Coordinates of N, CA and C and ligand atoms in Angstrom, one line a residue:
M1 N 6.0 -14.7 -19.8 CA 6.0 -13.3 -20.3 C 5.5 -12.4 -19.1
T2 N 6.3 -11.4 -18.8 CA 5.9 -10.4 -17.7 C 5.3 -9.2 -18.3
I3 N 4.2 -8.8 -17.8 CA 3.4 -7.7 -18.3 C 3.2 -6.7 -17.1
A4 N 3.5 -5.4 -17.4 CA 3.3 -4.3 -16.4 C 2.3 -3.3 -17.0
V5 N 1.6 -2.7 -16.1 CA 0.7 -1.6 -16.5 C 1.2 -0.3 -15.9
Y6 N 1.3 0.7 -16.8 CA 1.8 2.0 -16.3 C 0.5 3.0 -16.4
P7 N -0.2 3.2 -15.3 CA -1.4 4.0 -15.4 C -1.2 5.4 -15.1
G8 N -2.0 6.3 -15.6 CA -1.9 7.7 -15.3 C -2.9 8.5 -16.1
S9 N -2.9 9.8 -15.9 CA -3.7 10.7 -16.6 C -3.0 11.1 -17.9
F10 N -1.7 11.3 -17.9 CA -0.9 11.7 -19.1 C -1.6 12.8 -19.8
D11 N -1.9 13.9 -19.1 CA -2.6 15.1 -19.7 C -1.8 16.3 -19.7
P12 N -0.8 16.4 -20.6 CA -0.4 15.4 -21.6 C 0.9 14.6 -21.2
F13 N 1.3 13.7 -22.1 CA 2.4 12.8 -21.9 C 3.7 13.7 -22.0
T14 N 4.6 13.6 -21.0 CA 5.8 14.4 -21.0 C 7.0 13.5 -21.1
F15 N 8.2 14.2 -21.2 CA 9.5 13.4 -21.2 C 9.7 12.7 -19.9
G16 N 9.1 13.2 -18.8 CA 9.2 12.5 -17.5 C 8.5 11.1 -17.6
H17 N 7.3 11.1 -18.2 CA 6.5 9.9 -18.4 C 7.3 9.0 -19.3
L18 N 7.9 9.5 -20.4 CA 8.6 8.7 -21.4 C 9.8 8.0 -20.8
D19 N 10.5 8.8 -19.9 CA 11.7 8.3 -19.2 C 11.3 7.0 -18.3
I20 N 10.2 7.2 -17.6 CA 9.8 6.1 -16.7 C 9.4 4.9 -17.6
L21 N 8.6 5.2 -18.7 CA 8.2 4.1 -19.5 C 9.4 3.3 -20.1
E22 N 10.3 4.1 -20.7 CA 11.5 3.4 -21.3 C 12.3 2.6 -20.3
R23 N 12.4 3.1 -19.1 CA 13.1 2.3 -18.1 C 12.3 1.0 -17.7
S24 N 11.0 1.2 -17.7 CA 10.2 0.0 -17.3 C 10.2 -1.1 -18.4
T25 N 10.4 -0.7 -19.6 CA 10.4 -1.7 -20.7 C 11.7 -2.6 -20.6
K26 N 12.7 -2.1 -19.8 CA 13.9 -2.9 -19.6 C 13.6 -4.0 -18.6
L27 N 12.6 -3.8 -17.8 CA 12.3 -4.7 -16.7 C 11.2 -5.7 -17.0
F28 N 10.3 -5.4 -18.0 CA 9.2 -6.2 -18.3 C 9.2 -6.5 -19.8
D29 N 8.6 -7.7 -20.2 CA 8.5 -8.0 -21.6 C 7.5 -7.1 -22.3
Q30 N 6.4 -6.7 -21.6 CA 5.5 -5.8 -22.2 C 5.0 -4.8 -21.2
V31 N 4.8 -3.6 -21.7 CA 4.3 -2.5 -20.8 C 3.0 -1.9 -21.5
I32 N 1.9 -1.9 -20.7 CA 0.7 -1.3 -21.2 C 0.5 0.1 -20.6
V33 N 0.5 1.1 -21.4 CA 0.3 2.5 -20.9 C -1.3 2.6 -20.8
A34 N -1.8 2.7 -19.5 CA -3.2 2.7 -19.3 C -3.6 4.2 -19.0
V35 N -4.4 4.8 -19.9 CA -4.8 6.2 -19.8 C -6.1 6.3 -19.1
L36 N -6.1 6.9 -18.0 CA -7.2 7.0 -17.1 C -8.3 7.9 -17.7
V37 N -9.5 7.4 -17.7 CA -10.7 8.2 -18.0 C -11.1 8.8 -16.6
H38 N -11.0 10.1 -16.5 CA -11.2 10.7 -15.2 C -12.7 11.1 -15.0
P39 N -13.4 10.5 -14.1 CA -14.8 10.9 -13.9 C -14.9 12.3 -13.3
T40 N -14.0 12.7 -12.5 CA -14.1 14.0 -11.8 C -13.1 15.1 -12.3
K41 N -11.9 14.7 -12.6 CA -10.9 15.7 -13.1 C -11.2 16.1 -14.5
T42 N -11.1 17.4 -14.7 CA -11.2 17.9 -16.1 C -9.9 17.9 -16.8
C43 N -9.8 17.2 -17.9 CA -8.5 17.2 -18.6 C -8.5 18.1 -19.8
L44 N -7.3 18.6 -20.2 CA -7.2 19.4 -21.4 C -7.6 18.6 -22.6
F45 N -7.0 17.3 -22.6 CA -7.3 16.5 -23.8 C -8.2 15.3 -23.3
G46 N -9.2 15.0 -24.2 CA -10.1 13.9 -23.9 C -9.3 12.6 -23.9
V47 N -9.9 11.5 -23.4 CA -9.1 10.3 -23.3 C -8.7 9.7 -24.6
D48 N -9.6 9.8 -25.6 CA -9.3 9.3 -26.9 C -8.1 10.0 -27.6
K49 N -8.1 11.3 -27.4 CA -7.0 12.2 -27.9 C -5.7 11.8 -27.2
R50 N -5.8 11.6 -25.9 CA -4.5 11.3 -25.1 C -4.0 9.9 -25.6
V51 N -4.9 8.9 -25.9 CA -4.4 7.6 -26.4 C -3.8 7.8 -27.7
E52 N -4.5 8.6 -28.6 CA -3.9 8.8 -30.0 C -2.5 9.4 -29.9
I53 N -2.4 10.4 -29.1 CA -1.1 11.1 -29.0 C 0.0 10.2 -28.5
I54 N -0.3 9.5 -27.4 CA 0.7 8.6 -26.8 C 1.1 7.4 -27.8
T55 N 0.0 6.9 -28.5 CA 0.3 5.8 -29.4 C 1.3 6.3 -30.5
D56 N 1.1 7.6 -30.9 CA 1.9 8.2 -32.0 C 3.4 8.3 -31.4
V57 N 3.5 8.9 -30.2 CA 4.8 9.1 -29.6 C 5.6 7.8 -29.4
L58 N 4.8 6.7 -29.1 CA 5.5 5.4 -28.8 C 5.4 4.4 -30.0
R59 N 5.2 4.9 -31.2 CA 4.9 4.0 -32.3 C 6.1 3.1 -32.6
N60 N 7.3 3.5 -32.3 CA 8.4 2.6 -32.6 C 8.8 1.7 -31.5
K61 N 8.0 1.6 -30.5 CA 8.4 0.7 -29.4 C 7.5 -0.6 -29.5
P62 N 8.1 -1.7 -29.8 CA 7.4 -2.9 -30.1 C 6.7 -3.5 -28.8
N63 N 7.3 -3.3 -27.7 CA 6.8 -4.0 -26.5 C 5.9 -3.1 -25.6
V64 N 5.4 -2.1 -26.3 CA 4.5 -1.1 -25.5 C 3.2 -1.0 -26.3
S65 N 2.1 -1.0 -25.5 CA 0.8 -0.7 -26.1 C 0.1 0.4 -25.2
V66 N -0.9 1.0 -25.8 CA -1.6 2.1 -25.1 C -3.1 1.8 -25.2
E67 N -3.7 2.0 -24.0 CA -5.2 1.7 -23.9 C -5.8 2.7 -23.0
N68 N -7.1 2.9 -23.1 CA -7.8 3.7 -22.1 C -8.4 2.7 -21.1
F69 N -8.7 3.2 -19.9 CA -9.4 2.4 -18.9 C -10.1 3.3 -17.9
N70 N -11.2 2.7 -17.4 CA -11.8 3.4 -16.2 C -12.1 2.3 -15.2
G71 N -12.2 2.7 -14.0 CA -12.3 1.6 -12.9 C -11.0 1.5 -12.1
L72 N -10.9 0.3 -11.5 CA -9.7 0.1 -10.7 C -8.5 -0.4 -11.5
V73 N -7.4 0.1 -11.2 CA -6.2 -0.3 -11.9 C -5.9 -1.8 -11.7
V74 N -6.2 -2.3 -10.5 CA -5.9 -3.7 -10.2 C -6.8 -4.6 -11.1
D75 N -8.0 -4.2 -11.3 CA -8.9 -5.0 -12.2 C -8.4 -5.0 -13.6
F76 N -8.0 -3.8 -14.0 CA -7.4 -3.7 -15.4 C -6.2 -4.7 -15.5
C77 N -5.3 -4.7 -14.5 CA -4.1 -5.5 -14.5 C -4.6 -7.0 -14.6
K78 N -5.6 -7.4 -13.9 CA -6.0 -8.8 -13.9 C -6.5 -9.2 -15.3
Q79 N -7.3 -8.2 -15.9 CA -7.8 -8.5 -17.3 C -6.7 -8.7 -18.3
R80 N -5.6 -8.0 -18.0 CA -4.5 -8.0 -19.0 C -3.3 -9.0 -18.5
N81 N -3.6 -9.8 -17.5 CA -2.6 -10.7 -17.0 C -1.3 -10.0 -16.5
S82 N -1.5 -8.8 -16.0 CA -0.3 -8.1 -15.5 C 0.0 -8.3 -14.1
C83 N 1.3 -8.4 -13.7 CA 1.7 -8.7 -12.4 C 2.1 -7.4 -11.6
A84 N 2.2 -6.3 -12.4 CA 2.8 -5.1 -11.7 C 2.2 -3.8 -12.2
I85 N 2.2 -2.8 -11.3 CA 1.8 -1.5 -11.6 C 3.1 -0.6 -11.6
I86 N 3.4 0.2 -12.6 CA 4.5 1.1 -12.6 C 4.1 2.5 -12.2
R87 N 4.8 3.1 -11.3 CA 4.6 4.5 -10.9 C 5.9 5.2 -10.8
G88 N 5.9 6.5 -11.1 CA 7.1 7.3 -11.0 C 7.1 8.1 -9.8
L89 N 8.2 8.3 -9.2 CA 8.3 9.2 -8.0 C 9.3 10.3 -8.3
R90 N 8.7 11.5 -8.1 CA 9.6 12.7 -8.3 C 10.1 13.2 -6.9
A91 N 9.4 14.2 -6.4 CA 9.9 14.7 -5.1 C 9.2 14.0 -3.9
V92 N 9.5 14.4 -2.7 CA 8.8 13.8 -1.5 C 7.3 14.0 -1.6
S93 N 6.9 15.1 -2.3 CA 5.5 15.4 -2.4 C 4.7 14.3 -3.0
D94 N 5.3 13.5 -3.9 CA 4.5 12.4 -4.5 C 4.3 11.2 -3.5
Y95 N 5.1 11.2 -2.5 CA 5.2 10.0 -1.7 C 3.9 9.6 -0.9
D96 N 3.3 10.6 -0.3 CA 2.1 10.4 0.5 C 1.0 9.8 -0.3
Y97 N 0.7 10.4 -1.4 CA -0.3 10.0 -2.3 C 0.0 8.6 -2.9
E98 N 1.2 8.4 -3.3 CA 1.5 7.1 -3.9 C 1.5 6.0 -2.8
L99 N 1.8 6.3 -1.6 CA 1.8 5.3 -0.5 C 0.3 4.9 -0.3
Q100 N -0.6 5.9 -0.3 CA -2.0 5.6 -0.1 C -2.5 4.6 -1.2
I101 N -2.3 5.0 -2.4 CA -2.8 4.3 -3.6 C -2.2 2.9 -3.6
S102 N -0.9 2.8 -3.4 CA -0.3 1.4 -3.4 C -0.7 0.5 -2.3
S103 N -1.0 1.1 -1.1 CA -1.5 0.3 0.0 C -2.9 -0.2 -0.3
I104 N -3.7 0.7 -0.8 CA -5.1 0.2 -1.2 C -5.0 -0.9 -2.2
N105 N -4.2 -0.7 -3.2 CA -4.1 -1.7 -4.3 C -3.6 -3.0 -3.8
K106 N -2.7 -2.9 -2.8 CA -2.1 -4.1 -2.2 C -3.2 -4.9 -1.4
Q107 N -4.1 -4.1 -0.7 CA -5.2 -4.8 0.0 C -6.2 -5.4 -1.0
L108 N -6.4 -4.7 -2.1 CA -7.4 -5.2 -3.0 C -6.8 -6.5 -3.7
S109 N -5.6 -6.4 -4.1 CA -5.0 -7.5 -4.9 C -3.5 -7.7 -4.5
P110 N -3.3 -8.5 -3.4 CA -2.0 -8.7 -2.9 C -1.0 -9.3 -3.9
E111 N -1.5 -9.9 -4.9 CA -0.6 -10.6 -5.9 C 0.0 -9.6 -6.9
I112 N -0.5 -8.4 -6.9 CA 0.0 -7.4 -7.9 C 0.9 -6.4 -7.1
E113 N 2.1 -6.3 -7.6 CA 3.1 -5.4 -7.0 C 3.1 -4.0 -7.7
T114 N 3.3 -3.0 -6.8 CA 3.5 -1.7 -7.4 C 5.0 -1.4 -7.4
I115 N 5.6 -1.1 -8.6 CA 7.0 -0.8 -8.7 C 7.2 0.7 -8.9
F116 N 8.0 1.3 -8.0 CA 8.3 2.7 -8.1 C 9.6 2.9 -8.7
L117 N 9.6 3.8 -9.8 CA 10.9 4.1 -10.3 C 11.1 5.6 -10.0
M118 N 12.4 5.9 -9.5 CA 12.7 7.3 -9.2 C 12.8 8.1 -10.5
S119 N 12.3 9.3 -10.5 CA 12.4 10.2 -11.7 C 13.9 10.4 -11.9
S120 N 14.3 10.6 -13.2 CA 15.6 11.0 -13.5 C 15.7 12.5 -13.1
M121 N 17.0 12.8 -12.7 CA 17.2 14.2 -12.1 C 16.6 15.3 -13.0
Q122 N 16.8 15.2 -14.3 CA 16.4 16.4 -15.1 C 14.9 16.5 -15.3
Y123 N 14.2 15.4 -14.9 CA 12.7 15.5 -15.0 C 12.0 15.6 -13.6
S124 N 12.8 15.7 -12.5 CA 12.2 15.6 -11.2 C 11.2 16.8 -10.9
F125 N 11.3 17.9 -11.6 CA 10.4 19.0 -11.4 C 9.4 19.1 -12.5
L126 N 9.3 18.1 -13.4 CA 8.4 18.2 -14.5 C 7.1 17.5 -14.3
S127 N 6.0 18.2 -14.6 CA 4.7 17.6 -14.5 C 3.9 18.0 -15.7
S128 N 2.8 17.3 -15.9 CA 1.9 17.7 -17.0 C 1.4 19.1 -16.8
S129 N 1.1 19.4 -15.5 CA 0.5 20.8 -15.2 C 1.5 21.9 -15.5
I130 N 2.8 21.6 -15.2 CA 3.8 22.6 -15.5 C 3.9 22.8 -17.0
A131 N 3.9 21.7 -17.8 CA 4.0 21.8 -19.2 C 2.8 22.6 -19.8
K132 N 1.6 22.4 -19.3 CA 0.4 23.1 -19.7 C 0.5 24.6 -19.4
E133 N 1.0 24.9 -18.2 CA 1.1 26.2 -17.7 C 2.0 27.0 -18.6
I134 N 3.1 26.5 -18.9 CA 4.1 27.2 -19.8 C 3.6 27.4 -21.2
A135 N 3.0 26.3 -21.7 CA 2.4 26.3 -23.1 C 1.3 27.4 -23.2
K136 N 0.5 27.5 -22.1 CA -0.6 28.4 -22.1 C -0.2 29.8 -22.3
Y137 N 1.0 30.1 -21.7 CA 1.5 31.5 -21.8 C 2.5 31.7 -22.9
G138 N 2.5 30.7 -23.8 CA 3.4 30.9 -25.0 C 4.8 30.5 -24.8
G139 N 5.2 29.9 -23.7 CA 6.6 29.5 -23.5 C 7.0 28.3 -24.3
D140 N 8.3 28.0 -24.4 CA 8.9 26.9 -25.1 C 8.9 25.7 -24.3
V141 N 8.1 24.7 -24.8 CA 8.0 23.4 -24.0 C 8.8 22.3 -24.7
S142 N 9.6 22.6 -25.7 CA 10.3 21.5 -26.4 C 11.2 20.7 -25.6
A143 N 11.7 21.2 -24.5 CA 12.5 20.3 -23.6 C 11.7 19.5 -22.6
L144 N 10.4 19.7 -22.6 CA 9.5 19.1 -21.6 C 8.7 18.0 -22.2
V145 N 8.3 18.1 -23.4 CA 7.3 17.1 -24.0 C 7.8 16.8 -25.4
P146 N 7.4 15.6 -25.9 CA 7.8 15.2 -27.3 C 7.1 16.1 -28.3
P147 N 7.7 16.2 -29.5 CA 7.2 17.2 -30.5 C 5.7 17.1 -30.8
R148 N 5.2 15.8 -30.9 CA 3.7 15.7 -31.2 C 2.9 16.4 -30.1
V149 N 3.4 16.2 -28.8 CA 2.6 16.8 -27.7 C 2.7 18.3 -27.8
E150 N 3.9 18.8 -28.2 CA 4.1 20.2 -28.3 C 3.1 20.8 -29.3
A151 N 3.0 20.1 -30.5 CA 2.1 20.6 -31.5 C 0.7 20.6 -31.0
E152 N 0.3 19.6 -30.2 CA -1.1 19.5 -29.7 C -1.4 20.6 -28.7
L153 N -0.4 20.9 -27.9 CA -0.5 22.0 -26.9 C -0.7 23.3 -27.7
R154 N 0.1 23.5 -28.7 CA 0.0 24.7 -29.5 C -1.4 24.8 -30.1
K155 N -2.0 23.7 -30.6 CA -3.3 23.7 -31.1 C -4.3 24.1 -30.0
A156 N -4.2 23.4 -28.9 CA -5.1 23.5 -27.8 C -5.2 24.9 -27.3
Y157 N -4.1 25.6 -27.3 CA -4.0 26.9 -26.7 C -4.1 28.0 -27.8
G158 N -4.4 27.5 -29.0 CA -4.6 28.4 -30.2 C -3.5 29.3 -30.6
K159 N -2.3 28.8 -30.5 CA -1.1 29.6 -30.9 C -0.4 28.9 -32.0
R160 N 0.1 29.7 -32.9 CA 0.9 29.1 -34.0 C 2.3 28.8 -33.6
E161 N 2.9 29.7 -32.8 CA 4.2 29.4 -32.3 C 4.2 29.5 -30.8
L162 N 4.9 28.6 -30.2 CA 5.0 28.6 -28.7 C 6.1 29.6 -28.3
Ligands
ADP201 P1 -1.9 10.6 -12.2 O1 -3.1 11.5 -12.3 O2 -2.2 9.1 -12.1 O3 -0.9 11.0 -11.1 P2 0.1 11.5 -14.1 O4 -0.1 11.5 -15.6 O5 0.2 12.8 -13.4 O6 -1.1 10.7 -13.6 O7 1.4 10.6 -13.7 C1 1.4 9.2 -14.0 C2 2.6 8.7 -13.3 O8 3.8 9.2 -13.9 C3 2.7 8.9 -11.8 O9 3.3 7.8 -11.2 C4 3.6 10.1 -11.7 O10 4.3 10.2 -10.5 C5 4.6 9.8 -12.8 N1 5.3 11.0 -13.3 C6 4.7 12.1 -13.8 N2 5.7 13.0 -14.1 C7 6.9 12.4 -13.9 C8 8.2 12.8 -14.0 N3 8.6 14.0 -14.5 N4 9.2 11.9 -13.7 C9 8.8 10.7 -13.2 N5 7.6 10.3 -13.0 C10 6.6 11.1 -13.4

């Protein structure tokens, strides 16, 4: 049984994340979405809320689970018997950062592979930050995030209609 971990902040989970996740479930028997507890970064949604939202969005996917984690991704992978880390690549701007992280992870745990999936064209400019920015100013984010996330953004920014 092959298990992959898809780590990230997911603050909040977007259609870009969903696209990468769905494609990775075709490659692995099980995918664990690992929601990062950020010691330094301030997130709009707390980690428990992010886990709750993503669990709801992915409720019909049998080979996916959602958990929070803090610490090193490679340690989390070992605890879960996972052989791979999934990451998404959008523009060239993602490359430097992802190269650093994957090189460090390789040094720490050479047996764990980082698998990069290229973003689908329609999501290549989509980020959690962009979705939050649009929602904050009352814009329509229905093409960017799942309905549950849209509702949570509306609540978070105190608006009845986006
Ligand atoms: P992190 O803080 O770890 O970068 P994110 O939630 O921003 O967490 O992203 C998690 C992963 O999903 C990263 O690999 C990121 O590149 C990828 N990702 C984010 N948005 C998209 C998108 N629109 N298309 C493809 N991959 C994406």
